Short mmCIF file of C-alpha atoms and ligand atoms in Angstrom, two decimals:
data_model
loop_
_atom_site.label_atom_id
_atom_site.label_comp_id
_atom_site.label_asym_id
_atom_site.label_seq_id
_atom_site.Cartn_x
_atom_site.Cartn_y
_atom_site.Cartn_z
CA UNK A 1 -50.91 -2.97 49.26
CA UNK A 2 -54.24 -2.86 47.30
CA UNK A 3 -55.51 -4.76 44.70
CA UNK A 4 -58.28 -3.92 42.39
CA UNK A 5 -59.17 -6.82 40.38
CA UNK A 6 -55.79 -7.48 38.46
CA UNK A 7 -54.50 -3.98 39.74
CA UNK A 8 -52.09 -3.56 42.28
CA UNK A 9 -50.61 -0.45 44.03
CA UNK A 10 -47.68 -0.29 46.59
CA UNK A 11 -45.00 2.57 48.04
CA UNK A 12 -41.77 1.46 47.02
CA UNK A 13 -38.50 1.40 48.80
CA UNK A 14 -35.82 3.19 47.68
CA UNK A 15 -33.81 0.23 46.49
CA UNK A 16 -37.21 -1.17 44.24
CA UNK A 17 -37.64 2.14 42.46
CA UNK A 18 -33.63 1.33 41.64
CA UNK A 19 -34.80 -1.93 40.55
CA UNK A 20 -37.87 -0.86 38.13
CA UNK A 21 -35.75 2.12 36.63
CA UNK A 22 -36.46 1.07 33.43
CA UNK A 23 -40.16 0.57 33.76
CA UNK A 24 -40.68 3.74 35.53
CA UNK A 25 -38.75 5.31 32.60
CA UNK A 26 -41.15 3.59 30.13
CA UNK A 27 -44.02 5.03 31.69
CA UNK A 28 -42.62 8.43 32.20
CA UNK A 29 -41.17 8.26 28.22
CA UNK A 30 -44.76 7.01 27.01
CA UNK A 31 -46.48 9.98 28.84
CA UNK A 32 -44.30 12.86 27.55
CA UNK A 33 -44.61 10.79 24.27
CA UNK A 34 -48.36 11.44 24.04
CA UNK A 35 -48.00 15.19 24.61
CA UNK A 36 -48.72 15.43 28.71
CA UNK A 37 -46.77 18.57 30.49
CA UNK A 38 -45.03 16.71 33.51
CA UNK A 39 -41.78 18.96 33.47
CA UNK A 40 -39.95 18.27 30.44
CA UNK A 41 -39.34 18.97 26.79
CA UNK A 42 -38.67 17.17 23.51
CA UNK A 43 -36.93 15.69 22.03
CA UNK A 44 -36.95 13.31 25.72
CA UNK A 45 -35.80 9.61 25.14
CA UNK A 46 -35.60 6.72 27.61
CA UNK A 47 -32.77 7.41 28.78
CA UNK A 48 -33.73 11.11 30.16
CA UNK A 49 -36.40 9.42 31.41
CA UNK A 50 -34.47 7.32 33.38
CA UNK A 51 -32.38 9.53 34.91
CA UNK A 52 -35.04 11.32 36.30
CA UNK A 53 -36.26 8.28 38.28
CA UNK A 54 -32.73 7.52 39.27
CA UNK A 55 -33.30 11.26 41.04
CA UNK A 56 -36.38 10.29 42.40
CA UNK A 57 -35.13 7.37 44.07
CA UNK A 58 -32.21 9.15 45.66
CA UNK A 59 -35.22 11.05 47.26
CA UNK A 60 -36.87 8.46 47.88
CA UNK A 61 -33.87 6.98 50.13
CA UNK A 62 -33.41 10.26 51.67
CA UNK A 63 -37.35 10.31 52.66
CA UNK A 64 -38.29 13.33 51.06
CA UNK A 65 -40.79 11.24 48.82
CA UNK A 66 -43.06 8.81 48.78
CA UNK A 67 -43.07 7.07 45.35
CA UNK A 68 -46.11 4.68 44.50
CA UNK A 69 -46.44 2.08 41.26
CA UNK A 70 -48.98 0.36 40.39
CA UNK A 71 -48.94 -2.89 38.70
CA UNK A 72 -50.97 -4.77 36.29
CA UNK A 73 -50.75 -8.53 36.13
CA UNK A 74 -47.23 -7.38 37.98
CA UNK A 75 -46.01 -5.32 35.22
CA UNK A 76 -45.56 -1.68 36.18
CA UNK A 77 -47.95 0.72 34.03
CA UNK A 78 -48.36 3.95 36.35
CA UNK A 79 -46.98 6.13 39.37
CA UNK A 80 -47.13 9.19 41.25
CA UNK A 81 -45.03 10.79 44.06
CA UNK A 82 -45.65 12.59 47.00
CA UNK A 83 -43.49 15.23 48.14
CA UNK A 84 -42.85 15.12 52.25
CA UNK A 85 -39.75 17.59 52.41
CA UNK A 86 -40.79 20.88 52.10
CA UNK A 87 -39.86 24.16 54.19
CA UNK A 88 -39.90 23.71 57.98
CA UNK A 89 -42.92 25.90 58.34
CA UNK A 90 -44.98 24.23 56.08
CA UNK A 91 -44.44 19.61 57.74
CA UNK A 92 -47.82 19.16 57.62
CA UNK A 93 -47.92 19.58 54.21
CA UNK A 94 -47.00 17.39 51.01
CA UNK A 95 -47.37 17.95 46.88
CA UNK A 96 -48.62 15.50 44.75
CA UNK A 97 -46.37 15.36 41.55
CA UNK A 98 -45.85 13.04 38.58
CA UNK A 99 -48.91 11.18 38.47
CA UNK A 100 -48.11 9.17 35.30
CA UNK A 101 -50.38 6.27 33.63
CA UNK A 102 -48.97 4.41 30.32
CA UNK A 103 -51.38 5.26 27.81
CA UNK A 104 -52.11 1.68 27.14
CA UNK A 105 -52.75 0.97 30.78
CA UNK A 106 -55.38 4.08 30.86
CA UNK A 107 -59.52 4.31 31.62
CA UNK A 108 -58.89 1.66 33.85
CA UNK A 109 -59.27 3.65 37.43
CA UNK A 110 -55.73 3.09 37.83
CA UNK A 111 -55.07 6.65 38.46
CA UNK A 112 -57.96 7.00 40.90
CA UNK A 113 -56.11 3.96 42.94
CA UNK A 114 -52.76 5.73 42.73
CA UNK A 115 -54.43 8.94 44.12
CA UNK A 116 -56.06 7.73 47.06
CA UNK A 117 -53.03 5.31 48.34
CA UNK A 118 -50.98 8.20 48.03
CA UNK A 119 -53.63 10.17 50.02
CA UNK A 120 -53.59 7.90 52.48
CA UNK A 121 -49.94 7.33 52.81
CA UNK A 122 -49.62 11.18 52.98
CA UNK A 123 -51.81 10.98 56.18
CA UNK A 124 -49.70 8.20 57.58
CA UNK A 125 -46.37 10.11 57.02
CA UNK A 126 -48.15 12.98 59.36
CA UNK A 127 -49.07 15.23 56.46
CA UNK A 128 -52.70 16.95 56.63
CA UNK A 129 -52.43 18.88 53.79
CA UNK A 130 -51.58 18.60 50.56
CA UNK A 131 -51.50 20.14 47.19
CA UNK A 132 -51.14 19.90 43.17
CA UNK A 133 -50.74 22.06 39.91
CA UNK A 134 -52.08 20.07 36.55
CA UNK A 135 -52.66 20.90 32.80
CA UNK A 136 -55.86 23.15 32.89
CA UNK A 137 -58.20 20.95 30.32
CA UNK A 138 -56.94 17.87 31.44
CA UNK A 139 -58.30 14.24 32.06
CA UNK A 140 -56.43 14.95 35.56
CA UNK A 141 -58.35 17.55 36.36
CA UNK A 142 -61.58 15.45 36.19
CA UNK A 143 -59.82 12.94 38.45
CA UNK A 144 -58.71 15.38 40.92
CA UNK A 145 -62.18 17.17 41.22
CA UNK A 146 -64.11 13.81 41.40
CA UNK A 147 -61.73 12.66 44.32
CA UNK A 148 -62.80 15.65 46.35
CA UNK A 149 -59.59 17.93 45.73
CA UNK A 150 -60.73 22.26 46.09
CA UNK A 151 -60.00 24.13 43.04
CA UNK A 152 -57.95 26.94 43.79
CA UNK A 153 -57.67 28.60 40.26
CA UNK A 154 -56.19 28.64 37.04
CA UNK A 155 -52.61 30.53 35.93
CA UNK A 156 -52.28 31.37 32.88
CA UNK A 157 -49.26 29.82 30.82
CA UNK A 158 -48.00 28.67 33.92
CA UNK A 159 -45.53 25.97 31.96
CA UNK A 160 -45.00 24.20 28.64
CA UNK A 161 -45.98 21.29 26.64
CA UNK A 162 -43.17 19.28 25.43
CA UNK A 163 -43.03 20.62 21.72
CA UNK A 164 -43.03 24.39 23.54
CA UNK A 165 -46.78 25.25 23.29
CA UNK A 166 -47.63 27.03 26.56
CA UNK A 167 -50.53 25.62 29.00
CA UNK A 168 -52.35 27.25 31.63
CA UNK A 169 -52.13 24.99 35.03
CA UNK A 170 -54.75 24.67 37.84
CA UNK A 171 -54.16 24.79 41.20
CA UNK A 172 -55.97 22.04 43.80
CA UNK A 173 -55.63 21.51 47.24
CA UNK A 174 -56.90 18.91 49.76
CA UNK A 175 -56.98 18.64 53.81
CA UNK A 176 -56.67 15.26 54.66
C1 COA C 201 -54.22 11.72 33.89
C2 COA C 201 -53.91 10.24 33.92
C3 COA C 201 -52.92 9.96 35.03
C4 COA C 201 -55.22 9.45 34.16
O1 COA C 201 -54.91 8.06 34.23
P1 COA C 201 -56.03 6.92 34.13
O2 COA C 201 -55.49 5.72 34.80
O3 COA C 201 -56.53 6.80 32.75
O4 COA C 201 -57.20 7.57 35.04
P2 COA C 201 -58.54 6.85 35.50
O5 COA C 201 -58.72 5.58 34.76
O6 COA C 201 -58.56 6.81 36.98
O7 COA C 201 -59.62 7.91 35.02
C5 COA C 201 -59.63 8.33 33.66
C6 COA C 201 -61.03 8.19 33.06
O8 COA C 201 -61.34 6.82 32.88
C7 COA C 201 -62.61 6.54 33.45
N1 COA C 201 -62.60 5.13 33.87
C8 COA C 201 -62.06 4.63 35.00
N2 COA C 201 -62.25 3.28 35.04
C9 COA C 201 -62.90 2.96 33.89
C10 COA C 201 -63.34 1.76 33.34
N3 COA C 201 -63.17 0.59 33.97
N4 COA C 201 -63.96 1.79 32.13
C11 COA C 201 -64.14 2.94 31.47
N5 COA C 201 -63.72 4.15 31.95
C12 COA C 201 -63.11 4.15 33.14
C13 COA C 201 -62.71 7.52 34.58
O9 COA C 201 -64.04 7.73 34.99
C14 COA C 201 -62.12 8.74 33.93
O10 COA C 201 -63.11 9.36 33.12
P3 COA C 201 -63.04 10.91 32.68
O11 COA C 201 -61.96 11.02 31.65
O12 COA C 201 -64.39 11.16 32.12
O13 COA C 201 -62.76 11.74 33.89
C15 COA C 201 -53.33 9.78 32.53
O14 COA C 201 -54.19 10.23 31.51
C16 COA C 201 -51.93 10.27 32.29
O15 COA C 201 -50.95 9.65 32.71
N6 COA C 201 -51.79 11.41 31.56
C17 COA C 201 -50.48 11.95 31.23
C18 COA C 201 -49.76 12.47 32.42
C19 COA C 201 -50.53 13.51 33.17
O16 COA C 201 -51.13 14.41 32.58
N7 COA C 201 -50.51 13.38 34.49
C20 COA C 201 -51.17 14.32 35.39
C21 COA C 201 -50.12 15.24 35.92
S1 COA C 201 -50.82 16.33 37.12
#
């Protein structure tokens, strides 16, 4: 656990990502909200937002991810994952995916903290490697690059915002 001034950010258990469904879901809802590409399309209400984090946490209990919150004056504003299970040639390696910040919670570092505990609990689940795709343009992309992550390249209309527009996507990796 970490705290930066009122900001804290924990891994949690299976059973608390169960528990915080709905603020997960609030963040998650907020995010596709204000536009970000993070998988999913309008229209996308709370409840679709939900069920996706009831998904995560069954991965989470089946330890194929790591799932990190962090809290501000102990109410939930932002998360990201880290993917452990991937093929069985490729266990030193993990993706970073839904790195999500409620937009009134933003310019606040608290994505910077989310990045580097999940860094480091990547390294202490054995993983030496890891990588990401995000919105080419992106505030993201400034975090990533400023936290030391190698920019691979960009594809072109590699997925879509939520109203349908394409986006190009950057690639990042980062040896641990
Ligand atoms: C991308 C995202 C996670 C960033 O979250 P965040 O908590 O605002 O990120 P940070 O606060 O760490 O950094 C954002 C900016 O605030 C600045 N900042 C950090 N602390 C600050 C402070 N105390 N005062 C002023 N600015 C600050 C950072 O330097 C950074 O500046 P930049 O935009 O010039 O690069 C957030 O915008 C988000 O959730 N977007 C939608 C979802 C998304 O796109 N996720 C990425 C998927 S790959």
């Amino acid at each position: 656990m970490a705290a930066n001034g009122q900001i804290v950010v924990r891994s949690l258990e299976a059973a608390e990502v169960e528990e915080q469904l709905d603020a997960l879901a609030d963040v998650l809802f907020d995010c596709v909200d204000g536009g970000a590409s993070v998988s999913y399309l309008a229209p996308f209400g709370h409840d679709d937002a939900r069920a996706a984090f009831a998904g995560f946490a069954a991965e989470v209990r089946r330890g194929n991810r790591l799932l990190l919150a962090a809290f501000a004056d102990g109410e939930l504003v932002g998360t990201v994952q880290v993917i452990l299970a991937l093929p069985p040639n490729q266990p030193h390696r993990g993706e970073i995916a839904k790195l999500l910040v409620h937009r009134r919670a933003r310019r606040r570092g608290i994505a910077q903290l989310l990045m580097e505990h999940a860094e480091a609990e990547a390294l202490a689940a054995g993983k030496s490697l890891l990588v990401l795709d995000t919105v080419t343009g992106d505030p993201a992309e400034r975090l990533y690059s400023r936290l030391g992550w190698n920019r691979v390249g960009v594809i072109p209309g590699y997925a879509l915002y939520p109203d349908g527009r394409p986006c190009d996507t950057t690639v990042f990796w980062k040896a641990l």
